[in-house]
mmCIF file of C-alpha atoms and ligand atoms in Angstrom:
data_model
loop_
_atom_site.group_PDB
_atom_site.id
_atom_site.type_symbol
_atom_site.label_atom_id
_atom_site.label_comp_id
_atom_site.label_asym_id
_atom_site.label_seq_id
_atom_site.Cartn_x
_atom_site.Cartn_y
_atom_site.Cartn_z
ATOM 1 C CA MET A 1059 -10.206 -2.650 -5.779
ATOM 2 C CA LYS A 1060 -8.553 0.791 -5.331
ATOM 3 C CA HIS A 1061 -10.729 3.604 -6.510
ATOM 4 C CA VAL A 1062 -9.587 6.660 -8.429
ATOM 5 C CA LEU A 1063 -11.370 9.845 -9.016
ATOM 6 C CA LEU A 1064 -10.332 11.765 -12.159
ATOM 7 C CA LEU A 1065 -11.216 15.541 -11.981
ATOM 8 C CA ASN A 1066 -11.005 18.048 -14.630
ATOM 9 C CA GLY A 1067 -11.635 21.686 -14.167
ATOM 10 C CA PRO A 1068 -13.026 24.608 -16.185
ATOM 11 C CA ASN A 1069 -12.943 24.618 -20.057
ATOM 12 C CA LEU A 1070 -11.588 21.162 -20.170
ATOM 13 C CA ASN A 1071 -14.904 19.902 -21.604
ATOM 14 C CA MET A 1072 -13.858 21.936 -24.750
ATOM 15 C CA LEU A 1073 -10.839 19.732 -25.476
ATOM 16 C CA GLY A 1074 -10.482 18.560 -29.192
ATOM 17 C CA ARG A 1075 -12.683 21.617 -30.307
ATOM 18 C CA ARG A 1076 -10.277 24.440 -29.864
ATOM 19 C CA GLN A 1077 -6.479 25.083 -29.627
ATOM 20 C CA PRO A 1078 -5.386 21.565 -30.539
ATOM 21 C CA GLU A 1079 -1.757 23.017 -30.938
ATOM 22 C CA ILE A 1080 -1.712 23.566 -27.165
ATOM 23 C CA TYR A 1081 -4.089 20.970 -25.628
ATOM 24 C CA GLY A 1082 -4.224 18.234 -28.367
ATOM 25 C CA ALA A 1083 -6.812 16.773 -30.604
ATOM 26 C CA GLU A 1084 -8.412 14.310 -28.263
ATOM 27 C CA THR A 1085 -11.839 15.024 -26.501
ATOM 28 C CA LEU A 1086 -12.248 14.725 -22.971
ATOM 29 C CA ALA A 1087 -14.535 11.652 -23.697
ATOM 30 C CA ASP A 1088 -11.621 10.225 -25.657
ATOM 31 C CA ILE A 1089 -9.291 10.723 -22.716
ATOM 32 C CA VAL A 1090 -11.640 9.401 -20.100
ATOM 33 C CA ALA A 1091 -12.188 6.259 -22.311
ATOM 34 C CA ARG A 1092 -8.448 5.752 -22.588
ATOM 35 C CA CYS A 1093 -8.007 6.306 -18.789
ATOM 36 C CA THR A 1094 -10.732 3.928 -17.941
ATOM 37 C CA LEU A 1095 -9.117 1.089 -19.943
ATOM 38 C CA ARG A 1096 -5.687 1.809 -18.406
ATOM 39 C CA ALA A 1097 -7.182 2.054 -14.851
ATOM 40 C CA SER A 1098 -8.878 -1.267 -15.409
ATOM 41 C CA ASP A 1099 -5.584 -2.894 -16.551
ATOM 42 C CA LEU A 1100 -3.936 -1.631 -13.376
ATOM 43 C CA GLY A 1101 -6.784 -3.091 -11.282
ATOM 44 C CA PHE A 1102 -8.443 0.227 -10.471
ATOM 45 C CA THR A 1103 -11.938 1.581 -10.765
ATOM 46 C CA LEU A 1104 -12.176 5.025 -12.189
ATOM 47 C CA GLU A 1105 -14.824 7.669 -11.862
ATOM 48 C CA ALA A 1106 -14.429 10.790 -14.100
ATOM 49 C CA ARG A 1107 -16.024 14.080 -13.628
ATOM 50 C CA GLN A 1108 -15.561 17.695 -15.111
ATOM 51 C CA SER A 1109 -16.896 21.081 -13.778
ATOM 52 C CA ASN A 1110 -16.795 24.590 -14.716
ATOM 53 C CA TYR A 1111 -17.515 25.512 -11.211
ATOM 54 C CA GLU A 1112 -14.973 25.961 -8.324
ATOM 55 C CA GLY A 1113 -17.584 24.929 -5.571
ATOM 56 C CA GLU A 1114 -18.681 21.762 -7.308
ATOM 57 C CA LEU A 1115 -15.052 20.594 -7.596
ATOM 58 C CA VAL A 1116 -14.598 21.387 -3.818
ATOM 59 C CA THR A 1117 -17.641 19.325 -2.994
ATOM 60 C CA TRP A 1118 -16.531 16.343 -5.030
ATOM 61 C CA ILE A 1119 -13.095 16.527 -3.372
ATOM 62 C CA GLN A 1120 -14.846 16.616 -0.002
ATOM 63 C CA ASP A 1121 -17.078 13.581 -0.987
ATOM 64 C CA ALA A 1122 -13.952 11.659 -2.181
ATOM 65 C CA ARG A 1123 -12.688 11.360 1.364
ATOM 66 C CA GLU A 1124 -15.350 8.604 1.985
ATOM 67 C CA LYS A 1125 -14.760 6.641 -1.273
ATOM 68 C CA ALA A 1126 -11.474 7.292 -3.238
ATOM 69 C CA ASP A 1127 -7.934 6.171 -2.696
ATOM 70 C CA ALA A 1128 -6.575 8.752 -5.003
ATOM 71 C CA ILE A 1129 -7.473 11.921 -6.938
ATOM 72 C CA ILE A 1130 -5.991 12.738 -10.308
ATOM 73 C CA ILE A 1131 -6.801 16.386 -10.956
ATOM 74 C CA ASN A 1132 -6.350 18.905 -13.770
ATOM 75 C CA PRO A 1133 -7.804 21.933 -12.044
ATOM 76 C CA GLY A 1134 -7.467 24.081 -15.336
ATOM 77 C CA ALA A 1135 -7.165 27.689 -14.538
ATOM 78 C CA TYR A 1136 -8.267 27.144 -10.954
ATOM 79 C CA SER A 1137 -4.738 25.731 -10.371
ATOM 80 C CA HIS A 1138 -3.469 29.264 -10.496
ATOM 81 C CA THR A 1139 -6.065 30.951 -8.321
ATOM 82 C CA SER A 1140 -7.887 28.503 -5.992
ATOM 83 C CA VAL A 1141 -7.059 28.242 -2.255
ATOM 84 C CA ALA A 1142 -10.427 26.531 -1.918
ATOM 85 C CA ILE A 1143 -9.342 23.625 -3.998
ATOM 86 C CA LEU A 1144 -6.106 23.404 -2.214
ATOM 87 C CA ASP A 1145 -7.741 23.416 1.179
ATOM 88 C CA ALA A 1146 -10.235 20.600 0.169
ATOM 89 C CA LEU A 1147 -7.385 18.508 -1.257
ATOM 90 C CA SER A 1148 -5.501 19.123 1.983
ATOM 91 C CA MET A 1149 -8.377 17.386 3.872
ATOM 92 C CA PHE A 1150 -8.260 14.316 1.465
ATOM 93 C CA GLU A 1151 -5.951 11.636 2.944
ATOM 94 C CA GLY A 1152 -5.250 9.651 -0.238
ATOM 95 C CA ARG A 1153 -2.824 10.258 -3.071
ATOM 96 C CA VAL A 1154 -3.176 13.397 -5.160
ATOM 97 C CA MET A 1155 -1.618 13.684 -8.757
ATOM 98 C CA GLU A 1156 -1.940 16.994 -10.504
ATOM 99 C CA VAL A 1157 -1.864 16.888 -14.280
ATOM 100 C CA HIS A 1158 -1.536 19.599 -16.922
ATOM 101 C CA LEU A 1159 -1.800 18.975 -20.535
ATOM 102 C CA SER A 1160 0.513 21.669 -21.320
ATOM 103 C CA ASN A 1161 3.869 22.543 -19.870
ATOM 104 C CA ILE A 1162 2.628 25.460 -17.631
ATOM 105 C CA HIS A 1163 6.201 26.613 -16.972
ATOM 106 C CA LYS A 1164 6.882 27.226 -20.638
ATOM 107 C CA ARG A 1165 3.751 29.586 -20.818
ATOM 108 C CA GLU A 1166 2.707 32.905 -19.512
ATOM 109 C CA ALA A 1167 4.174 33.795 -16.006
ATOM 110 C CA PHE A 1168 0.696 33.607 -14.415
ATOM 111 C CA ARG A 1169 0.498 29.843 -15.184
ATOM 112 C CA HIS A 1170 3.903 29.097 -13.437
ATOM 113 C CA HIS A 1171 2.424 28.929 -9.942
ATOM 114 C CA SER A 1172 -0.101 26.236 -9.024
ATOM 115 C CA TYR A 1173 -1.767 26.320 -5.447
ATOM 116 C CA VAL A 1174 -2.549 22.723 -5.874
ATOM 117 C CA SER A 1175 1.095 21.755 -6.252
ATOM 118 C CA ALA A 1176 1.688 22.339 -2.464
ATOM 119 C CA ARG A 1177 -0.565 19.403 -1.878
ATOM 120 C CA ALA A 1178 0.049 17.088 -4.827
ATOM 121 C CA ASP A 1179 2.187 14.106 -4.484
ATOM 122 C CA ALA A 1180 3.284 14.564 -8.010
ATOM 123 C CA VAL A 1181 2.877 17.023 -10.776
ATOM 124 C CA ILE A 1182 2.844 16.034 -14.474
ATOM 125 C CA ALA A 1183 2.920 18.804 -17.128
ATOM 126 C CA GLY A 1184 3.452 19.001 -20.815
ATOM 127 C CA CYS A 1185 2.875 15.177 -21.588
ATOM 128 C CA GLY A 1186 -0.637 16.112 -23.200
ATOM 129 C CA ALA A 1187 -3.248 13.500 -22.525
ATOM 130 C CA GLU A 1188 -0.606 10.772 -21.749
ATOM 131 C CA GLY A 1189 0.024 12.838 -18.513
ATOM 132 C CA TYR A 1190 -3.291 11.184 -16.981
ATOM 133 C CA GLU A 1191 -2.050 7.700 -17.907
ATOM 134 C CA LEU A 1192 1.298 8.390 -16.377
ATOM 135 C CA ALA A 1193 -0.406 9.563 -13.235
ATOM 136 C CA LEU A 1194 -2.371 6.166 -13.099
ATOM 137 C CA LEU A 1195 0.964 4.285 -13.652
ATOM 138 C CA ARG A 1196 2.522 6.207 -10.692
ATOM 139 C CA LEU A 1197 -0.600 5.399 -8.643
ATOM 140 C CA ALA A 1198 -0.058 1.812 -9.303
ATOM 141 C CA THR A 1199 3.372 1.962 -7.679
ATOM 142 C CA LEU A 1200 2.144 4.175 -4.879
ATOM 143 C CA LEU A 1201 -0.999 2.259 -4.020
ATOM 144 C CA GLY A 1202 0.604 -1.115 -4.656
HETATM 145 O O1 LIG B 2616 -2.356 22.641 -19.407
HETATM 146 C C1 LIG B 2616 -3.313 22.390 -18.746
HETATM 147 O O2 LIG B 2616 -3.968 21.341 -18.513
HETATM 148 C C2 LIG B 2616 -4.116 23.597 -18.076
HETATM 149 O O3 LIG B 2616 -4.540 23.224 -16.812
HETATM 150 C C3 LIG B 2616 -5.365 23.868 -18.976
HETATM 151 C C4 LIG B 2616 -6.003 25.113 -18.525
HETATM 152 C C5 LIG B 2616 -5.076 26.322 -18.255
HETATM 153 O O4 LIG B 2616 -5.814 27.436 -17.635
HETATM 154 C C6 LIG B 2616 -4.002 25.897 -17.336
HETATM 155 O O5 LIG B 2616 -3.048 27.098 -17.285
HETATM 156 C C7 LIG B 2616 -3.068 24.753 -17.793
HETATM 157 C C8 LIG B 2616 -7.005 25.587 -19.502
HETATM 158 C C9 LIG B 2616 -7.930 24.625 -20.076
HETATM 159 C C10 LIG B 2616 -8.667 25.155 -21.165
HETATM 160 O O6 LIG B 2616 -8.976 24.081 -22.020
HETATM 161 C C11 LIG B 2616 -9.409 24.270 -23.346
HETATM 162 C C12 LIG B 2616 -9.525 23.275 -24.048
HETATM 163 C C13 LIG B 2616 -9.800 23.385 -25.365
HETATM 164 C C14 LIG B 2616 -9.931 24.581 -25.992
HETATM 165 C C15 LIG B 2616 -9.557 25.749 -25.202
HETATM 166 C C16 LIG B 2616 -9.460 25.668 -23.814
#
């Protein structure tokens, strides 16, 4: 079975509690539950982690080299700042899907650039929580 690591970055643990007009009403636990079901339907195992710390995300991406076939990542605000996360993802040999709940291109100019996009095989933005499931569907095609 192919193994997928789902990573969420800073503040995404607050989903469903603030700014539902931008990020939706679902909590991160709701999203992970939905993705776990969808992953299982597609024949994947899914491991989901969230961190507010850049270094912790870097370490998890490094560790994924041994065990994951793909990473789905919403790096949160680190998308726009983190060369460290880009470098870690560049050492990972599997597929990388970048997901943003909101359409970052419709928002403030500082959100328009993502370092992670230089490594991602696909970028999904503006589809809300469904974006994570779209990433899983795409992985089903890419990983066979
Ligand atoms: O649209 C996305 O998924 C973002 O990655 C979310 C980040 C933001 O910095 C990126 O520009 C776009 C922010 C996540 C903050 O999450 C919150 C959740 C609930 C309440 C407040 C913030």
